[in-house]
Short mmCIF file of C-alpha atoms in Angstrom, two decimals:
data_model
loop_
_atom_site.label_atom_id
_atom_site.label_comp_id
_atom_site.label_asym_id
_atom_site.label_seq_id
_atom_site.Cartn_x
_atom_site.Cartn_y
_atom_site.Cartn_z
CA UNK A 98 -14.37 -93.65 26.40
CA UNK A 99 -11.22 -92.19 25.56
CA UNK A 100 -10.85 -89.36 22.71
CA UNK A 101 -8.84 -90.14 20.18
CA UNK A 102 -5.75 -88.09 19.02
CA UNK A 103 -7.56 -86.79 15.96
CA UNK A 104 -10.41 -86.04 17.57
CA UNK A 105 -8.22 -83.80 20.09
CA UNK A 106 -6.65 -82.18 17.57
CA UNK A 107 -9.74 -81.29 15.91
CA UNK A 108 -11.28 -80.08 19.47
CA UNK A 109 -7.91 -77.53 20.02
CA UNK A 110 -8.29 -76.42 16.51
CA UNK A 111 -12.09 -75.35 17.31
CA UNK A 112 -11.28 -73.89 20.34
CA UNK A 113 -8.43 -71.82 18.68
CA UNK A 114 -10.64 -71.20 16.23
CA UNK A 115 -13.17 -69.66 18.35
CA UNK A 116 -10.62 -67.55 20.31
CA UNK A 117 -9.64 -66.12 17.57
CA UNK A 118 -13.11 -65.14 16.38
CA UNK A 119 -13.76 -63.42 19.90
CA UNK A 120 -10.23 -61.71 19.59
CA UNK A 121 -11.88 -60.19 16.29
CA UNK A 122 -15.39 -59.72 17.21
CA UNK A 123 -13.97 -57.64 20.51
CA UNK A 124 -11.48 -55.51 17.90
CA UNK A 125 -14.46 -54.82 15.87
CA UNK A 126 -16.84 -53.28 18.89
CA UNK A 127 -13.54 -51.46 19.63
CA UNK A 128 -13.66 -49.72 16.54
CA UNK A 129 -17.21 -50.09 15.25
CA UNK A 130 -18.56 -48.93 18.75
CA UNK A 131 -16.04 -47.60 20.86
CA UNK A 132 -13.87 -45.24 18.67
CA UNK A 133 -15.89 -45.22 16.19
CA UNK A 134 -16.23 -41.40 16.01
CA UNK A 135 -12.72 -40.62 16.64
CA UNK A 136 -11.74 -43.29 13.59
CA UNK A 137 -14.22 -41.33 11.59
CA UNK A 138 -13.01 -38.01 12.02
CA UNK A 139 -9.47 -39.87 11.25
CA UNK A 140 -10.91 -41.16 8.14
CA UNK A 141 -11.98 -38.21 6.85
CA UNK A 142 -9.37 -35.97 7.93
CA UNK A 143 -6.64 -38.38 5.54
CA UNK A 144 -9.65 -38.52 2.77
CA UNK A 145 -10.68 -34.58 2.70
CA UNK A 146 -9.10 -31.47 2.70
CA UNK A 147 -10.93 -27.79 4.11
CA UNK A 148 -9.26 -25.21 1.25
CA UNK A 149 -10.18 -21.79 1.60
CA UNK A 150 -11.06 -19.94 -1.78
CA UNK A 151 -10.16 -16.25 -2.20
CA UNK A 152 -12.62 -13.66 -2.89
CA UNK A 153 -12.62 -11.78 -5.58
CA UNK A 154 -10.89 -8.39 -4.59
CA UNK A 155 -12.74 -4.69 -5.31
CA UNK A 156 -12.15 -2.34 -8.00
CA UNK A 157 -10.18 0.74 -7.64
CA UNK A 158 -11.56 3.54 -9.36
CA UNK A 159 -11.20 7.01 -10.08
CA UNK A 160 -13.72 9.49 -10.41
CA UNK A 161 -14.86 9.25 -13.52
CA UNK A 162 -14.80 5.50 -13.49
CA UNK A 163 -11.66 4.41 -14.70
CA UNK A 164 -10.27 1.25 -13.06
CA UNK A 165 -6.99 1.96 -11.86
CA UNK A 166 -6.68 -1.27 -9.85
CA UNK A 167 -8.88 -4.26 -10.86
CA UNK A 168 -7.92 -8.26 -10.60
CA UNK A 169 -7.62 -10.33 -14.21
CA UNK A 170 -7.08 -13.99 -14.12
CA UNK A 171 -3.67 -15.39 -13.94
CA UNK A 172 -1.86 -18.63 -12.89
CA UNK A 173 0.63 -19.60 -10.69
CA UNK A 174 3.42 -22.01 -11.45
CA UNK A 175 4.46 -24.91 -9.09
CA UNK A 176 6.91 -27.78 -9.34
CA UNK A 177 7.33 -31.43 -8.37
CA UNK A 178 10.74 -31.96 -6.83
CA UNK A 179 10.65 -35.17 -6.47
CA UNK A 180 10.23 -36.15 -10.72
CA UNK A 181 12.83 -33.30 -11.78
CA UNK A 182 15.71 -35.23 -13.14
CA UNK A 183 18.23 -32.58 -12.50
CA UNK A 184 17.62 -29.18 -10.18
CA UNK A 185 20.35 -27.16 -11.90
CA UNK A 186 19.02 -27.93 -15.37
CA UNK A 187 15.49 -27.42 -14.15
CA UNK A 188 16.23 -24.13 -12.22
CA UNK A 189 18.31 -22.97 -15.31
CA UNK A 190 15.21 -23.43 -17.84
CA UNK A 191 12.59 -22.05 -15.33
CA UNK A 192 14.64 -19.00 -14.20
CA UNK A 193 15.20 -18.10 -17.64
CA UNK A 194 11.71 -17.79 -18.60
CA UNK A 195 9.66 -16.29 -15.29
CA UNK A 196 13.03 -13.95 -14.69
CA UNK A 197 14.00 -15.85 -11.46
CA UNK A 198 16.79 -15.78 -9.21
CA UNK A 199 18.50 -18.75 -10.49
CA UNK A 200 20.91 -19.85 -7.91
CA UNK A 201 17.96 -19.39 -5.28
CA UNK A 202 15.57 -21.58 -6.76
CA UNK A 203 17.73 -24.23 -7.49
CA UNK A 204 18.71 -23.99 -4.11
CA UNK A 205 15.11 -24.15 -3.00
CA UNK A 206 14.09 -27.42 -5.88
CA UNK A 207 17.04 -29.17 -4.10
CA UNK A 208 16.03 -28.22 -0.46
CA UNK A 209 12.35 -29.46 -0.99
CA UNK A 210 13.89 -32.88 -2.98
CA UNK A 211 16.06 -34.10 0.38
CA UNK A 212 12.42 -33.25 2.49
CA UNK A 213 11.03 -35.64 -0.21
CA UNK A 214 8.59 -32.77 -0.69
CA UNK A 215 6.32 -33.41 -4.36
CA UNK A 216 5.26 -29.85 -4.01
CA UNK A 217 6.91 -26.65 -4.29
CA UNK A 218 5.55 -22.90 -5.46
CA UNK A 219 8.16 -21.70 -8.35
CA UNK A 220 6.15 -18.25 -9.16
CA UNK A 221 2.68 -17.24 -8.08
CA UNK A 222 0.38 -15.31 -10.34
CA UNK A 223 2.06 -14.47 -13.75
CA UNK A 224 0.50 -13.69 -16.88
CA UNK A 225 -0.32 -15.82 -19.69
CA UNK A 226 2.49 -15.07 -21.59
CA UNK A 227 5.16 -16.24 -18.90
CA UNK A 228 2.85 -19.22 -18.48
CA UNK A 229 2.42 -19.98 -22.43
CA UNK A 230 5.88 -20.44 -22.60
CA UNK A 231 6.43 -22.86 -20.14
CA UNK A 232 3.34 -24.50 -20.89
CA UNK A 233 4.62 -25.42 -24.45
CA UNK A 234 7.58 -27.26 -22.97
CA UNK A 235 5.09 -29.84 -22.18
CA UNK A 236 7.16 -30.80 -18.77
CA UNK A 237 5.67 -33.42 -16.95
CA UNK A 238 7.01 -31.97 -13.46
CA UNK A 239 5.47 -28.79 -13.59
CA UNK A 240 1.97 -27.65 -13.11
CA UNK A 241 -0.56 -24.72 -13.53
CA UNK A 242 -2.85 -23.50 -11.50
CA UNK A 243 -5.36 -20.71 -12.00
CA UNK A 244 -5.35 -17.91 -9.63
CA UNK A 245 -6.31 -14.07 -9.75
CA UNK A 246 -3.74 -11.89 -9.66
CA UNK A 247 -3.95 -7.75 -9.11
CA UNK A 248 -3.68 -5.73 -12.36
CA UNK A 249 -3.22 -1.50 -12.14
CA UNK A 250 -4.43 -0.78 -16.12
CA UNK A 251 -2.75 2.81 -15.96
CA UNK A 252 0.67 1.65 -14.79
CA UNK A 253 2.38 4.34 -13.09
CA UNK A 254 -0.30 6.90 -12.51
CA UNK A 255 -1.03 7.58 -8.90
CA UNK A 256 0.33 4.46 -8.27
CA UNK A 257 1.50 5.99 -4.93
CA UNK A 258 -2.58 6.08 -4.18
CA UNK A 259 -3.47 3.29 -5.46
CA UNK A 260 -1.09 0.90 -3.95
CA UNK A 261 0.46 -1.86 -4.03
CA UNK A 262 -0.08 -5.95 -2.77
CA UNK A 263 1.85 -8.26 -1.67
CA UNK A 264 2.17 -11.94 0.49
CA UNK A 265 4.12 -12.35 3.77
CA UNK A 266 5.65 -15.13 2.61
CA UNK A 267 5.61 -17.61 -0.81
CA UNK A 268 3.77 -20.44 1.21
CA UNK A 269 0.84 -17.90 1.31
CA UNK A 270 -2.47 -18.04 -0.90
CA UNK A 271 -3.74 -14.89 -0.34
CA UNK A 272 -2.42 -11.15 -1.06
CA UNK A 273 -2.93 -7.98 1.27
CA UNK A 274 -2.96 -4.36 0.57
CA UNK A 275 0.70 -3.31 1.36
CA UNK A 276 0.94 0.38 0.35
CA UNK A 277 -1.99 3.29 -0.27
CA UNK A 278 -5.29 1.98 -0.89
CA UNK A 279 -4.40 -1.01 -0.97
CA UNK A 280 -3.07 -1.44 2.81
CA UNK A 281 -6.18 0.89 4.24
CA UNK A 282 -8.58 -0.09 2.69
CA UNK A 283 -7.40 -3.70 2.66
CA UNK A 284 -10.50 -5.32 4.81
CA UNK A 285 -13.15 -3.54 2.36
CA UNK A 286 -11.71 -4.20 -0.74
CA UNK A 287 -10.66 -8.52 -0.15
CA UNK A 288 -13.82 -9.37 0.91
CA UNK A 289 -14.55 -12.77 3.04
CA UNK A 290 -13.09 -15.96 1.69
CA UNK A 291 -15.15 -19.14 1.07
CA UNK A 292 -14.55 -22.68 1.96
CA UNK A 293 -14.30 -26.29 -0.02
CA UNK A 294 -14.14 -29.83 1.07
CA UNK A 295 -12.09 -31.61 -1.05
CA UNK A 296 -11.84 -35.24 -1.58
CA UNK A 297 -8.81 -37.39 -2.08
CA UNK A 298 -7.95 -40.74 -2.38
CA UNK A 299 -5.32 -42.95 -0.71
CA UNK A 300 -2.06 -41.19 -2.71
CA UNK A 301 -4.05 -37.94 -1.80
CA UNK A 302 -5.16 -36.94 -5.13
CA UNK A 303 -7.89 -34.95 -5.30
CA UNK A 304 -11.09 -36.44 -7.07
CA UNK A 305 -13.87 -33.79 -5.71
CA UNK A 306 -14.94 -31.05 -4.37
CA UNK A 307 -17.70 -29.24 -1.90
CA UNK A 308 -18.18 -25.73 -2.06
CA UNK A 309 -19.01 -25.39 1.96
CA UNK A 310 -19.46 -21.45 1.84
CA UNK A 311 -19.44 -19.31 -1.09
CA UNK A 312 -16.54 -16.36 -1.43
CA UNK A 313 -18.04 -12.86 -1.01
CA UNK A 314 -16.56 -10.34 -3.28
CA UNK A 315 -14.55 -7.17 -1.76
CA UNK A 316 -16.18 -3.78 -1.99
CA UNK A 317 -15.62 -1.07 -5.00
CA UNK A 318 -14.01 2.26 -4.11
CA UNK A 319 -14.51 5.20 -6.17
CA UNK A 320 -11.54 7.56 -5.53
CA UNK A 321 -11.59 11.42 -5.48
CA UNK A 322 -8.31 11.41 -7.91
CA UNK A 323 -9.20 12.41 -11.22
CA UNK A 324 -7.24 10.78 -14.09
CA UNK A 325 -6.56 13.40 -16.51
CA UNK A 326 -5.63 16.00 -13.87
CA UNK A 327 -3.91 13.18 -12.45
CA UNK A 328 -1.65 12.31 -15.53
CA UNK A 329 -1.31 16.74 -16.19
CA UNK A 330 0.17 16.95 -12.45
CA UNK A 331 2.43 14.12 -12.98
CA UNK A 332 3.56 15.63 -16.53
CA UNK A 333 4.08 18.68 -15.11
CA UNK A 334 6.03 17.29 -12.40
CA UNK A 335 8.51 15.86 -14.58
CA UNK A 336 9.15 18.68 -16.46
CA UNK A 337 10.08 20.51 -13.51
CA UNK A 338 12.22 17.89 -12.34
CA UNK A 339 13.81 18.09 -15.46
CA UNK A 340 14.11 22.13 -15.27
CA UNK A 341 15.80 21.93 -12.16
CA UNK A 342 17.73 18.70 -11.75
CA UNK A 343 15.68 18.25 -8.76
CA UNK A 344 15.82 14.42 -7.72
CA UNK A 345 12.51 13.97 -5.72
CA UNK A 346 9.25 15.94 -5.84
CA UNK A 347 5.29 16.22 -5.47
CA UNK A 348 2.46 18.17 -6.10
CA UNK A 349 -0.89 18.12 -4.59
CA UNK A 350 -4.62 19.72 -6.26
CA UNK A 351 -7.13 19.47 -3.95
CA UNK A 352 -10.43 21.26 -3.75
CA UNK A 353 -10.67 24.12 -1.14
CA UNK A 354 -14.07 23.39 -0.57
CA UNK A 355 -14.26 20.01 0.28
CA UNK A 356 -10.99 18.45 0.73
CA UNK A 357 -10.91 16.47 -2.25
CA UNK A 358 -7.94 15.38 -3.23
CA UNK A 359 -8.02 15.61 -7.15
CA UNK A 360 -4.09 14.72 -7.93
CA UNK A 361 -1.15 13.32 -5.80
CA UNK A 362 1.96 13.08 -7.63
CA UNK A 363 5.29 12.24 -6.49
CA UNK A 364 8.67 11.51 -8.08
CA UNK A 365 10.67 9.18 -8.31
CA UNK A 366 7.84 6.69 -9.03
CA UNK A 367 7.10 3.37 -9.74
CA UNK A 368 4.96 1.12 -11.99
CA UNK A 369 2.75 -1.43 -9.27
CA UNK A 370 2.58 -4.17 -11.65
CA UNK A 371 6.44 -4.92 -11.41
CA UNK A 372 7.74 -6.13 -8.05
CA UNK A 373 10.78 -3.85 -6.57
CA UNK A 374 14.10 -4.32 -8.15
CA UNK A 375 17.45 -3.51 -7.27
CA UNK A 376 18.06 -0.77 -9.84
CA UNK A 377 14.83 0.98 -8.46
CA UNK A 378 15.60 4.94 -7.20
CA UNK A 379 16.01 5.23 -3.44
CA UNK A 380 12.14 6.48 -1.98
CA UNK A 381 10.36 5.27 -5.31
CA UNK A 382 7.38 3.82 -3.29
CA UNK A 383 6.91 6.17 -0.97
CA UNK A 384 4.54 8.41 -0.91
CA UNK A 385 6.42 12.05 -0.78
CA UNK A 386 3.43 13.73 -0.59
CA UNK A 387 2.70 13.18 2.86
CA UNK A 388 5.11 11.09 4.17
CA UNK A 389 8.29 13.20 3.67
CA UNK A 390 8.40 16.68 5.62
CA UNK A 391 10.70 19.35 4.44
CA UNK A 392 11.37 22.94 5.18
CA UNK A 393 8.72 25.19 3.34
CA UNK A 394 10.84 28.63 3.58
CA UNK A 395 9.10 30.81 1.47
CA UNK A 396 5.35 29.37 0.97
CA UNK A 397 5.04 29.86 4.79
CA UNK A 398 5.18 33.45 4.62
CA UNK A 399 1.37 33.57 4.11
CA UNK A 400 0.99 31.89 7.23
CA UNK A 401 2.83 34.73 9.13
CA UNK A 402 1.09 37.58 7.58
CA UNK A 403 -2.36 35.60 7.94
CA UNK A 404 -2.08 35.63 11.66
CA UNK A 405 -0.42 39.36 11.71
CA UNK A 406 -3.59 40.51 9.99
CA UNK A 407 -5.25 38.52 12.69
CA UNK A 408 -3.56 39.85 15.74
CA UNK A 409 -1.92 43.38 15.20
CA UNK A 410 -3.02 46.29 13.39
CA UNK A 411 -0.43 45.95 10.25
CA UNK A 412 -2.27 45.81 7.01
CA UNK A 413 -1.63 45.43 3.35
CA UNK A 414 -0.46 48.75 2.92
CA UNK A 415 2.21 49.31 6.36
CA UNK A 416 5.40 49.75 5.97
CA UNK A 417 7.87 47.43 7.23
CA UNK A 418 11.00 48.37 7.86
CA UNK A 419 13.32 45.73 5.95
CA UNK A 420 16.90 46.75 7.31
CA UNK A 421 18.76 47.40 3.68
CA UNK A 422 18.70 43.30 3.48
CA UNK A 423 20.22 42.75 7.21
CA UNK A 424 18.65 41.76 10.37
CA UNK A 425 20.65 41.08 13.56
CA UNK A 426 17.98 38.71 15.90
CA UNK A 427 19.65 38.00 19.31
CA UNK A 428 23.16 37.96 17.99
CA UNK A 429 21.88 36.23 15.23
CA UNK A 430 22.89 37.66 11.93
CA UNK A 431 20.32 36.96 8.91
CA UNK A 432 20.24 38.29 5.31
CA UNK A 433 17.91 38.54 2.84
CA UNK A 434 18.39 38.08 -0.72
CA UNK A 435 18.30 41.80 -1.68
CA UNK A 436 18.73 44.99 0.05
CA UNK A 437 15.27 46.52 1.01
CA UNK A 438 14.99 50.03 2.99
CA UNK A 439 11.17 49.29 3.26
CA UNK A 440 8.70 47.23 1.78
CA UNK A 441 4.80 47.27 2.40
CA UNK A 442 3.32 44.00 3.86
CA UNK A 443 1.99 43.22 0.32
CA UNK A 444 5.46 44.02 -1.01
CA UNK A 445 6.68 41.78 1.31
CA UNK A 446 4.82 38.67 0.11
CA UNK A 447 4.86 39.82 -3.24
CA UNK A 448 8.75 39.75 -3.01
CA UNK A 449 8.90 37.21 -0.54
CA UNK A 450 11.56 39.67 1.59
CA UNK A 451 12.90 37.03 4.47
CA UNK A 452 13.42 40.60 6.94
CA UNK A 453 9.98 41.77 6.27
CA UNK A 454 8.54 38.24 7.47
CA UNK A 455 10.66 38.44 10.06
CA UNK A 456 9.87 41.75 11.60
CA UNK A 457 5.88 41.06 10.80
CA UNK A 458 6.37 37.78 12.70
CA UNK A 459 8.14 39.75 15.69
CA UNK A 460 5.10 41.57 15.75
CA UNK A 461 3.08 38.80 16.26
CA UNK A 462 4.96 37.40 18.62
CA UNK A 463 6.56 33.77 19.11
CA UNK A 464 2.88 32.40 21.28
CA UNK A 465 0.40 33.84 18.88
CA UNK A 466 2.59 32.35 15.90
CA UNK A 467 2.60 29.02 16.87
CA UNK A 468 -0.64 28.60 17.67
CA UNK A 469 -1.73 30.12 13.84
CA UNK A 470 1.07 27.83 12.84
CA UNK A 471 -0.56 24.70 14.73
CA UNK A 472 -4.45 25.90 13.93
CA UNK A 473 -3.43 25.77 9.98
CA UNK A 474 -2.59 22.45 10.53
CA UNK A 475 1.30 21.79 11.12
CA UNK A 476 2.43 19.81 13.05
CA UNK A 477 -0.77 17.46 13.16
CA UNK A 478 -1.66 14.59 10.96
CA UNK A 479 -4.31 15.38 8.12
CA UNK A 480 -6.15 12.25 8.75
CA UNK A 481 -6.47 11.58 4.81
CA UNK A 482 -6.99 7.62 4.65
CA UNK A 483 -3.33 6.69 3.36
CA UNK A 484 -1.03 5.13 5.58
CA UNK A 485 2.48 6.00 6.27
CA UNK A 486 1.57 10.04 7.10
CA UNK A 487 3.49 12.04 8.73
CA UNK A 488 2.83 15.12 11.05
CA UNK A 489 5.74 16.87 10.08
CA UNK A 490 7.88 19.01 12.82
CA UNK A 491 6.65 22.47 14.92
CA UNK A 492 8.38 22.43 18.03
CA UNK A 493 6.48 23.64 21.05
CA UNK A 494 7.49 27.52 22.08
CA UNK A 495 9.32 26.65 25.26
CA UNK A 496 11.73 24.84 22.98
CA UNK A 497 12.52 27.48 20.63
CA UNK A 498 15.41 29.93 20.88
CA UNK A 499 15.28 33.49 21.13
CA UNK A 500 15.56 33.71 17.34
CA UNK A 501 13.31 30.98 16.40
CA UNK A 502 10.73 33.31 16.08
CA UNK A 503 12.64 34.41 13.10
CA UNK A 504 13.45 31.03 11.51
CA UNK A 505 9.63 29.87 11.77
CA UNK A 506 7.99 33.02 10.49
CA UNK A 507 9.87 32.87 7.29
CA UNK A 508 9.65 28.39 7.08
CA UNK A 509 12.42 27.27 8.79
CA UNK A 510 12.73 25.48 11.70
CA UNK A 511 9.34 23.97 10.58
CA UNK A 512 8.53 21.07 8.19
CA UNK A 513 5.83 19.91 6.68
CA UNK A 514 4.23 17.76 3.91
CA UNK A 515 3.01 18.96 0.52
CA UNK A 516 -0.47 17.94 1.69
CA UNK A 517 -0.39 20.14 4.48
CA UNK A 518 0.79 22.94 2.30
CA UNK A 519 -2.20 22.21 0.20
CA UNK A 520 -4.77 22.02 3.42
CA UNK A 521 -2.84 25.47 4.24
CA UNK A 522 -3.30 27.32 0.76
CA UNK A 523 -6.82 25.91 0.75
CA UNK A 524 -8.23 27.44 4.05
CA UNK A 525 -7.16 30.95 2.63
CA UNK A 526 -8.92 30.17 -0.95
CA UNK A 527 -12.16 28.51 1.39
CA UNK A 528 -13.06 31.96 3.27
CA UNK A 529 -10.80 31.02 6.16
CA UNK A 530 -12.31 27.27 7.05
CA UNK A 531 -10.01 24.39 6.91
CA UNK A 532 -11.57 21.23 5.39
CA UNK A 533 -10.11 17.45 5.86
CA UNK A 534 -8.80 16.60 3.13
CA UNK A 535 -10.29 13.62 1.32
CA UNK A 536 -9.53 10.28 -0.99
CA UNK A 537 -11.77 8.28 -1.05
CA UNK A 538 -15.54 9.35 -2.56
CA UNK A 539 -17.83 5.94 -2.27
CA UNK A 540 -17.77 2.44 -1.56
CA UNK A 541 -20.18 -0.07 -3.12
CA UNK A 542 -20.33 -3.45 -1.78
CA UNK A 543 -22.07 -6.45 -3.71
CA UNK A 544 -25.68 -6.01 -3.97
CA UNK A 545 -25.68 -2.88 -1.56
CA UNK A 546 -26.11 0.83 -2.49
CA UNK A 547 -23.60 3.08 -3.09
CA UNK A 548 -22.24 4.30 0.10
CA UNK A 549 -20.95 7.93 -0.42
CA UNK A 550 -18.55 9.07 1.99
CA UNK A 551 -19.40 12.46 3.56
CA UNK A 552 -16.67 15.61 3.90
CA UNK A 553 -16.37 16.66 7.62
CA UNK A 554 -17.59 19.98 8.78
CA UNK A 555 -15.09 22.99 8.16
CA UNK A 556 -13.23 24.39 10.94
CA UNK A 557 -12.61 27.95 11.31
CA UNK A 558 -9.00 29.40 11.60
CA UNK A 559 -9.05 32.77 9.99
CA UNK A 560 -11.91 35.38 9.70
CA UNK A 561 -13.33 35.70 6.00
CA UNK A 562 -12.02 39.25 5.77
CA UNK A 563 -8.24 38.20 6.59
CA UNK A 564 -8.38 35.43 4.12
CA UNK A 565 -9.70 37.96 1.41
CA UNK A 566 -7.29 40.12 1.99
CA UNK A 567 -4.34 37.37 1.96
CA UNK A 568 -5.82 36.23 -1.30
CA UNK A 569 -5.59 39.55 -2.93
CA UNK A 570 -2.10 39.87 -1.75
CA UNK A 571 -1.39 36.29 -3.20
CA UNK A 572 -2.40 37.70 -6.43
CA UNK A 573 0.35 39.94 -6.39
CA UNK A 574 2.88 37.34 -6.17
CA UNK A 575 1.69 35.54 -9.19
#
């Protein structure tokens, strides 16, 4: 019997039907069985976010205590581009209030509007006032978010030390040590950042969050600077700045015995809270104190007669034959600053005679001067735990002319770094050993003891006796 034409119709419909159901049922193994792990990971790769969260950065602190670099709550400012009605007006308004580059940032809120970008970082980590202000324009583009932000509580002092941070780039979430402490002692001090899952939903707004690993806080340092001496040597500096028109300086204190360094100043200076501006003086940030060399001259002198009483058989009380003030050295003419028939070697520190130095280093002899010159520590890094040292300039004796020997045994042809000056003075006030000169006292890390940083043995470089005697004669000149 014959189907009819309904009937048919109903038949291809079921069989259409079913096709379709197998064309489903085979798409759903492929992604309930198949791929289902790779459509998972999919899933919640669009639905979750890994953030990392910063630790909480280390103290700073001096001696006695004092914080001079800590981190204080702060917040950073960002924008959406694509709900600000107009990028000049809105670059105008926000440049006037976080002291921006205005023609920048609008430059940037229009670049990150034609990406349709609905993010973009305007200033990261300001204060609450900057933030207040903005806040109570009630703008419905901008946004605050709560960071930590470095804070140095004494401003300018020993801010060449201390340090400074900074980001590679404004995309970044994290800060680094750039400058002093802050740069070498950057791994100990940041600590190790957590991790959090967040959740979002389909416009990828976040709705939760999993705290996957917990931040660990940086270490504490305890620094051998001492705050008051630190703020006398920087007042002291000034005024002699002042006295002499002098347009860069630094002074060191350091203890003889065990190479702690109790005050680094240096000038022109610089207050770490305030990024660099245009007005700032040339060499601000740098740390003078051992990163600039210069020509000692004068201060050098106790070097030569150090290794004279050393090596030959002048003493304290020889007479040196000074020349009237006039030297000729290999066709070389030099003067001193007065006319002396004869000093004694005391006489000759005492009046710092550039002949007398000259003729005691000729003595000595160029070999056995450079390597007194080299054993008090010139032309060799310290090793103090700044960055940015330098090992100042003694040229090895084969490169020296005939009257180099004359040059270098009163501080020329020579330079050197205030620090090293300091290491120098302090092996004659230490009995003759030469200490490493130190910066850092302790480091305490969450939950652990204080770790106390130990001094390195002394090395020897002049006998006891010799650096009695030079300090006696040092008293002479004071």
């Amino acid at each position: 019997m014959a189907e009819s034409q309904p009937t048919r119709r109903l038949h291809a419909l079921l069989w259409i039907l079913l096709a379709w159901a197998g064309v489903i049922f085979v798409r759903l193994v492929w992604l309930q069985v198949i791929h289902h792990d790779d459509l998972a990971r999919m899933a919640q790769s669009q639905q979750s976010k890994t953030k990392e969260i910063p630790a909480m950065r280390g103290a700073i602190l001096d001696r006695t205590g004092q914080p001079l670099a800590k981190s204080v709550p702060a917040e950073s400012i960002c924008v959406n581009p694509q709900k600000i009605p107009d990028a000049s007006t809105a670059a105008a308004l926000l440049a006037g209030i976080l002291d921006l580059d205005r023609g920048k940032l609008e430059q940037r809120i229009a670049s990150a509007k034609q990406r349709n970008s609905g993010f973009l970082w305007v200033k990261r980590k300001v204060f609450s006032e900057e933030a207040d202000r903005l806040r109570s324009l009630k703008l419905d583009w901008v946004e605050f978010r709560p960071e930590v932000r470095r804070f140095y509580p004494h401003h300018q002092l020993a801010a060449h030390v201390v340090g400074t941070m900074g980001m590679a780039s404004s995309e970044d979430t994290i800060e680094h040590g750039t400058a002093g402490i802050e740069a070498s002692f950057d791994d100990d001090l940041a600590g190790i950042p957590g991790q959090a899952q967040v959740f979002t939903d389909v416009k990828q707004n976040p709705y939760d969050a999993v705290i996957a690993r917990a931040p660990e806080p940086g270490a504490n340092l305890t620094l051998t600077i001492d705050s008051n001496l630190q703020y006398d040597a920087e007042k002291a500096l000034a005024k002699a700045m002042e006295k002499t028109h002098a347009e860069r300086g630094s002074i060191v204190v350091m203890n003889p015995y065990t190479g702690e360094v109790l005050a680094m100043a240096n000038a022109p200076t610089f207050d770490p809270n305030e990024a660099p501006k245009a007005d700032e003086p040339e060499g601000a940030r740098s740390n003078l104190s051992i990163a600039t060399p210069f020509e000692p001259g004068s201060v050098f002198k106790t070097i030569t007669l150090s290794a004279a009483l050393e090596t030959t058989n002048i003493r304290p009380d020889t007479m040196i034959n000074c020349g009237n003030g006039r030297i000729t050295l290999f066709g070389r003419v030099i003067h001193d600053h007065n006319s002396y028939a004869a000093l004694t070697m005391s006489q000759v520190l005492e009046k710092s005679s550039n002949i007398g130095a000259i003729q005691i280093g000729l003595k000595v002899g160029d070999q056995r001067l450079w390597k007194y010159v080299t054993n008090f520590g010139f032309g060799h890094k310290t090793g103090i735990e700044l960055p940015g040292e330098s090992a100042g300039l003694v040229r090895r004796v084969k490169d020296w002319t005939p009257s180099s020997i004359g040059s270098v045994a009163m501080g020329h042809e020579v330079s050197a770094t205030s620090l090293q000056l300091a290491v120098a003075g302090s092996i004659i006030a230490n009995g003759g050993l030469k200490v490493k000169p130190q910066i850092v006292l302790a480091r305490q890390r969450p939950g652990e003891s204080v770790e106390k940083f130990t001094p390195e043995k002394p090395v020897k470089v002049i006998a006891p006796e010799t650096a009695i005697t030079m300090r006696q004669m040092m008293e002479g000149v004071v």
